Coordinates of C-alpha atoms in Angstrom, one line a residue:
M100 CA 48.1 1.9 29.9
S101 CA 50.6 4.0 27.8
L102 CA 49.7 7.3 26.3
P103 CA 50.0 6.3 22.8
T104 CA 47.6 3.3 23.5
L105 CA 45.2 5.3 25.2
V106 CA 45.3 8.0 22.1
R107 CA 44.8 5.1 19.6
G108 CA 41.7 4.0 21.5
I109 CA 40.1 7.3 21.8
L110 CA 40.8 7.9 18.0
L111 CA 39.3 4.5 17.0
R112 CA 36.1 5.2 19.1
I113 CA 35.7 8.5 17.2
V114 CA 36.6 7.3 13.5
Q115 CA 34.7 3.9 13.5
P116 CA 31.2 5.5 13.7
I117 CA 32.2 8.1 11.0
L118 CA 33.5 5.4 8.8
A119 CA 30.2 3.3 9.2
L120 CA 28.1 6.4 8.5
S121 CA 30.1 7.2 5.3
L122 CA 29.6 3.8 4.2
L123 CA 25.8 3.9 4.6
M124 CA 25.7 7.2 2.8
L125 CA 27.5 5.5 -0.1
L126 CA 25.2 2.7 -0.6
P127 CA 22.5 4.4 -2.7
A128 CA 25.2 5.6 -4.9
L129 CA 26.7 2.4 -5.2
S130 CA 23.4 0.8 -6.0
Q131 CA 23.1 3.0 -9.2
A132 CA 26.6 2.2 -10.6
A133 CA 27.3 0.3 -13.6
P134 CA 26.7 -3.6 -13.1
G135 CA 29.6 -5.1 -11.3
A136 CA 30.6 -8.7 -10.6
G137 CA 27.8 -9.3 -8.3
D138 CA 25.2 -7.5 -10.5
A139 CA 25.6 -9.5 -13.7
P140 CA 25.8 -13.3 -14.6
K141 CA 28.9 -15.2 -15.5
E142 CA 27.3 -15.3 -19.2
I143 CA 24.9 -13.6 -20.9
R144 CA 23.2 -15.4 -24.0
I145 CA 21.5 -13.1 -26.5
G146 CA 19.1 -14.3 -29.4
F147 CA 18.9 -12.1 -32.6
Q148 CA 17.8 -12.3 -36.2
K149 CA 18.6 -10.7 -39.4
S150 CA 16.1 -7.9 -38.6
S151 CA 17.6 -7.1 -35.3
V152 CA 19.5 -3.9 -36.3
N153 CA 20.5 -2.6 -32.9
L154 CA 21.6 -6.0 -31.5
T155 CA 23.6 -6.7 -34.6
L156 CA 25.5 -3.3 -34.1
L157 CA 25.8 -3.9 -30.3
K158 CA 27.5 -7.3 -31.4
H159 CA 29.8 -5.6 -33.6
R160 CA 30.8 -2.7 -31.1
Q161 CA 31.3 -5.3 -28.3
A162 CA 30.1 -2.6 -25.7
L163 CA 28.7 -5.4 -23.4
E164 CA 32.0 -7.1 -23.4
Q165 CA 33.9 -3.9 -22.8
Q166 CA 31.6 -2.8 -19.8
L167 CA 31.0 -6.2 -18.3
K168 CA 34.5 -7.3 -17.7
G169 CA 34.6 -11.1 -16.8
V170 CA 31.2 -11.6 -18.4
K171 CA 31.0 -14.1 -21.3
V172 CA 28.6 -12.6 -24.1
S173 CA 27.3 -15.3 -26.4
W174 CA 25.3 -14.5 -29.6
F175 CA 22.9 -16.9 -31.2
E176 CA 21.1 -16.1 -34.6
F177 CA 17.6 -17.5 -35.2
T178 CA 15.4 -17.3 -38.5
A179 CA 12.4 -15.8 -36.9
G180 CA 11.0 -14.8 -33.7
P181 CA 8.9 -17.8 -32.7
Q182 CA 12.1 -20.0 -32.8
M183 CA 14.0 -17.6 -30.9
L184 CA 11.2 -17.6 -27.9
E185 CA 11.1 -21.3 -27.9
A186 CA 14.9 -21.2 -26.9
L187 CA 14.1 -18.4 -24.5
S188 CA 11.3 -20.5 -23.0
V189 CA 13.7 -23.6 -22.4
G190 CA 16.3 -21.5 -20.9
S191 CA 18.7 -21.8 -23.8
I192 CA 18.9 -17.9 -24.1
D193 CA 18.5 -15.0 -21.7
F194 CA 17.5 -12.0 -23.9
A195 CA 15.9 -11.8 -27.3
T196 CA 13.9 -9.4 -29.7
T197 CA 10.9 -10.1 -31.7
G198 CA 7.8 -8.6 -33.4
E199 CA 4.5 -8.4 -31.6
P200 CA 3.0 -11.7 -32.2
P201 CA 5.7 -14.2 -30.8
P202 CA 5.4 -13.3 -27.3
I203 CA 1.7 -13.6 -27.5
F204 CA 1.8 -17.1 -28.9
A205 CA 4.6 -18.1 -26.3
Q206 CA 2.5 -16.7 -23.4
S207 CA -0.6 -18.5 -24.8
A208 CA 1.5 -21.6 -24.5
G209 CA 2.6 -21.2 -21.0
S210 CA 5.9 -19.6 -21.4
N211 CA 7.4 -17.7 -18.3
L212 CA 9.0 -15.0 -20.6
V213 CA 8.5 -11.5 -19.7
Y214 CA 8.5 -8.1 -21.9
V215 CA 11.2 -5.9 -20.8
G216 CA 11.4 -3.2 -23.4
A217 CA 10.4 -2.2 -26.8
E218 CA 11.3 -0.3 -29.9
P219 CA 8.9 2.2 -31.8
A220 CA 6.3 1.1 -34.4
K221 CA 7.7 0.2 -37.8
P222 CA 4.8 -0.2 -40.1
G223 CA 6.7 0.2 -43.4
V224 CA 9.2 -2.7 -42.9
S225 CA 6.7 -5.5 -44.0
A226 CA 4.9 -6.3 -46.9
I227 CA 2.4 -8.7 -48.6
L228 CA 4.0 -9.6 -51.9
V229 CA 2.8 -11.2 -55.3
K230 CA 4.5 -11.7 -58.5
P231 CA 4.1 -9.2 -61.2
E232 CA 1.7 -11.0 -63.3
S233 CA -0.6 -12.0 -60.4
T234 CA -4.4 -11.2 -60.6
I235 CA -4.2 -10.0 -57.0
R236 CA -4.5 -6.3 -57.0
T237 CA -6.4 -5.5 -53.7
L238 CA -6.7 -7.2 -50.4
A239 CA -10.1 -8.4 -51.4
D240 CA -8.4 -10.5 -54.0
L241 CA -6.7 -12.5 -51.3
K242 CA -9.9 -14.6 -51.0
G243 CA -9.2 -18.4 -52.0
K244 CA -5.4 -17.6 -52.1
K245 CA -2.6 -19.7 -50.6
I246 CA -0.5 -17.3 -48.4
A247 CA 2.9 -18.2 -47.0
F248 CA 4.2 -16.7 -43.8
Q249 CA 5.9 -17.7 -40.5
K250 CA 3.4 -18.8 -38.0
G251 CA 3.4 -16.7 -34.9
S252 CA 5.4 -14.0 -36.5
S253 CA 4.6 -10.4 -37.4
A254 CA 3.7 -11.5 -40.9
H255 CA 1.0 -13.7 -39.3
Y256 CA -0.7 -10.6 -37.8
H257 CA -0.1 -8.6 -40.9
V258 CA -2.1 -11.2 -43.0
L259 CA -4.8 -11.4 -40.2
R260 CA -5.3 -7.6 -40.4
A261 CA -5.3 -7.6 -44.3
V262 CA -8.0 -10.3 -44.2
Q263 CA -10.1 -8.3 -41.8
Q264 CA -9.5 -5.0 -43.7
A265 CA -10.8 -6.7 -46.9
G266 CA -14.0 -7.9 -45.1
L267 CA -13.0 -11.5 -45.5
Q268 CA -12.9 -14.3 -42.8
W269 CA -9.7 -16.1 -41.9
T270 CA -11.2 -19.2 -43.6
D271 CA -11.4 -17.5 -46.9
I272 CA -7.8 -18.0 -47.3
T273 CA -5.3 -20.9 -47.2
P274 CA -2.4 -20.0 -44.7
V275 CA 0.8 -22.1 -45.4
Y276 CA 3.1 -21.7 -42.6
L277 CA 6.8 -21.8 -43.6
A278 CA 9.8 -20.1 -42.3
P279 CA 11.2 -17.3 -44.4
A280 CA 13.7 -19.1 -46.5
D281 CA 11.2 -22.0 -47.3
A282 CA 8.4 -19.5 -47.8
R283 CA 10.5 -17.5 -50.4
A284 CA 11.3 -20.9 -52.2
A285 CA 7.7 -21.7 -52.2
F286 CA 6.8 -18.3 -53.5
E287 CA 9.4 -18.2 -56.3
R288 CA 8.3 -21.6 -57.7
G289 CA 4.7 -20.9 -57.7
S290 CA 3.6 -23.1 -54.8
V291 CA 1.8 -20.3 -53.1
D292 CA 0.1 -17.2 -54.4
V293 CA 1.3 -14.6 -52.0
W294 CA 4.3 -14.2 -49.5
A295 CA 3.8 -12.0 -46.3
I296 CA 7.3 -11.0 -45.1
W297 CA 9.4 -8.4 -43.2
D298 CA 12.8 -6.8 -44.0
P299 CA 15.5 -7.5 -44.5
Y300 CA 13.9 -10.7 -46.4
W301 CA 11.7 -8.4 -48.4
A302 CA 14.4 -6.1 -49.4
A303 CA 16.4 -9.2 -50.3
I304 CA 14.0 -10.6 -52.8
E305 CA 13.4 -7.1 -54.3
Q306 CA 17.1 -7.0 -55.5
N307 CA 17.0 -10.1 -57.8
T308 CA 13.3 -10.9 -58.3
Q309 CA 10.4 -9.1 -59.7
V310 CA 7.7 -8.7 -57.0
R311 CA 4.7 -6.4 -56.5
V312 CA 3.7 -5.1 -53.1
V313 CA -0.2 -5.4 -52.4
A314 CA 0.1 -3.9 -49.1
T315 CA 2.8 -2.8 -46.5
G316 CA 2.0 -2.7 -42.9
K317 CA 1.0 0.9 -43.0
G318 CA -2.7 1.4 -42.0
L319 CA -2.7 -2.3 -41.0
V320 CA -0.1 -3.0 -38.4
N321 CA 2.4 -1.1 -36.2
N322 CA 5.1 -3.7 -36.1
L323 CA 6.6 -2.8 -32.7
S324 CA 9.7 -4.9 -31.8
H325 CA 9.5 -6.3 -28.2
Y326 CA 12.6 -7.2 -26.0
L327 CA 12.1 -10.2 -23.9
S328 CA 13.8 -12.2 -21.1
S329 CA 13.2 -14.8 -18.6
R330 CA 11.5 -13.3 -15.4
S331 CA 14.2 -14.8 -13.2
F332 CA 17.0 -13.2 -15.3
A333 CA 15.3 -9.6 -15.3
D334 CA 14.6 -9.8 -11.7
R335 CA 18.0 -10.8 -10.8
Y336 CA 20.0 -8.5 -13.2
P337 CA 17.9 -5.3 -13.8
K338 CA 21.2 -3.3 -14.2
V339 CA 22.1 -5.6 -17.1
I340 CA 18.6 -5.0 -18.7
Q341 CA 19.2 -1.3 -18.2
L342 CA 22.8 -1.4 -19.6
L343 CA 21.4 -3.3 -22.7
F344 CA 18.9 -0.6 -23.4
E345 CA 21.4 2.1 -23.0
E346 CA 23.8 0.3 -25.6
L347 CA 21.0 -0.7 -28.0
T348 CA 19.9 2.9 -28.1
R349 CA 23.6 4.1 -28.8
S350 CA 23.6 1.4 -31.6
D351 CA 20.6 3.0 -33.0
T352 CA 22.2 6.5 -33.0
F353 CA 25.1 4.9 -34.8
V354 CA 22.7 3.7 -37.5
Q355 CA 21.3 7.0 -38.0
K356 CA 24.6 8.9 -38.0
N357 CA 26.9 6.5 -39.9
R358 CA 24.7 4.8 -42.2
D359 CA 27.3 3.8 -44.9
E360 CA 29.4 2.1 -42.2
A361 CA 26.2 0.6 -40.5
V362 CA 25.2 -0.9 -44.0
A363 CA 28.6 -2.5 -44.2
I364 CA 28.5 -3.8 -40.8
I365 CA 25.0 -5.4 -41.1
A366 CA 25.8 -6.7 -44.7
A367 CA 28.8 -8.6 -43.2
S368 CA 26.9 -9.9 -40.3
T369 CA 23.7 -11.1 -42.2
G370 CA 25.5 -12.2 -45.4
L371 CA 23.1 -10.1 -47.3
D372 CA 24.4 -7.5 -49.8
K373 CA 24.8 -3.8 -49.1
P374 CA 21.9 -2.7 -51.4
T375 CA 19.6 -5.0 -49.6
I376 CA 20.7 -3.7 -46.3
A377 CA 20.5 0.0 -47.5
S378 CA 16.9 -0.5 -48.7
F379 CA 16.0 -2.1 -45.4
L380 CA 17.5 0.8 -43.4
E381 CA 15.9 3.3 -45.6
R382 CA 12.4 2.1 -44.5
R383 CA 13.4 1.8 -40.9
P384 CA 12.8 4.6 -38.6
R385 CA 14.7 5.7 -35.6
S386 CA 14.4 2.9 -32.9
P387 CA 15.5 3.8 -29.4
V388 CA 14.8 1.2 -26.8
V389 CA 12.5 2.1 -23.9
Y390 CA 10.7 0.3 -21.1
L391 CA 7.1 -0.6 -21.7
T392 CA 4.7 2.3 -21.4
Q393 CA 0.9 1.8 -21.0
N394 CA 0.3 2.8 -24.7
I395 CA 2.5 -0.2 -25.7
I396 CA 1.0 -2.6 -23.5
D397 CA -2.5 -1.5 -24.8
E398 CA -1.3 -2.1 -28.3
Q399 CA 0.0 -5.4 -27.4
Q400 CA -3.2 -6.4 -25.6
R401 CA -5.2 -5.5 -28.9
V402 CA -3.0 -7.8 -30.9
A403 CA -3.4 -10.6 -28.5
D404 CA -7.2 -10.2 -28.3
N405 CA -7.5 -10.2 -32.1
F406 CA -5.6 -13.5 -32.3
Y407 CA -7.9 -14.9 -29.7
Q408 CA -11.0 -13.8 -31.1
K409 CA -10.2 -15.5 -34.4
K410 CA -9.1 -18.7 -32.5
L411 CA -5.6 -18.6 -33.6
I412 CA -4.4 -19.0 -30.0
P413 CA -5.8 -21.4 -27.5
K414 CA -6.6 -19.0 -24.6
V415 CA -7.0 -15.5 -23.5
V416 CA -3.7 -13.7 -22.9
N417 CA -3.2 -11.0 -20.4
V418 CA -0.2 -9.1 -21.6
R419 CA 0.2 -7.2 -18.4
D420 CA 0.8 -10.5 -16.6
A421 CA 4.2 -10.9 -18.4
V422 CA 5.4 -7.1 -18.3
W423 CA 8.5 -6.6 -16.3
L424 CA 9.5 -3.1 -15.1
P425 CA 12.7 -2.1 -13.2
P426 CA 12.4 -1.8 -9.6
A427 CA 12.5 2.2 -9.6
A428 CA 9.6 2.1 -11.9
R429 CA 7.4 -0.2 -9.6
Q430 CA 7.6 2.1 -6.9
Q431 CA 6.0 5.1 -8.9

């Protein structure tokens, strides 16, 4: 054996173990890096609605597209949370945001969705509305009245809590289940007495129609926003979920610091005028996105129990069964 060949053999025996050890030491750092090709799907399908401020800004900023090179990001707008979660349940979208009741109704119906995150309470962004000439002045005056709202939505729970606060029974009112646009039309033509709705639909009708607020959500409901996914998507792509939350929180910071620009962006996206969006954002508090805490889970369980006790959902719902946490949180 020549001397050069002998030297190369000795060097290889020394260097190879060192290289292997170095790679092992790098693995933990690599696992915490931004999602790469193997950590993200080929396509992410995101559901949003007109009230989804953080998602609307995220869509405009194209932060996901910039960070997830080669991943197609598709956006789908829905009229309300229940319709969005129907799409999530059948696998048409991967990620969505709604108020508190839609996932409860979906879980009660056997959906395999999971809660992955939440925004803070926003009790001031929903209202129970009547016309100025209405004789309804207090929540007790809702007795015997026709109330329009989207079934299984945050407005549904708002009405339930209003009825309870007034000392009434659910059977004391006549619920009229309508999507927001149809509910507004019914309200304006006088087919219903009351409309329970959230922003920006509330802000929109205020701009060109005389309405009177009987009660906002304050003192009645918390109006947390929940982020949801399928369990298979969340389990397979936890880094994508984390990235979504980071970018959604950056979107919220943008709204707080660049209000005029945010108003213009959201108005263009929703088709609503700037005064409507400005009014909506004025009522909306800071809304960073977090993983679910015990307090959030407990609050959601109270909402679920209330719906079940009034026989508005067919079975008991255990919210914790549908809570997803990132792998690091599960080890704590």
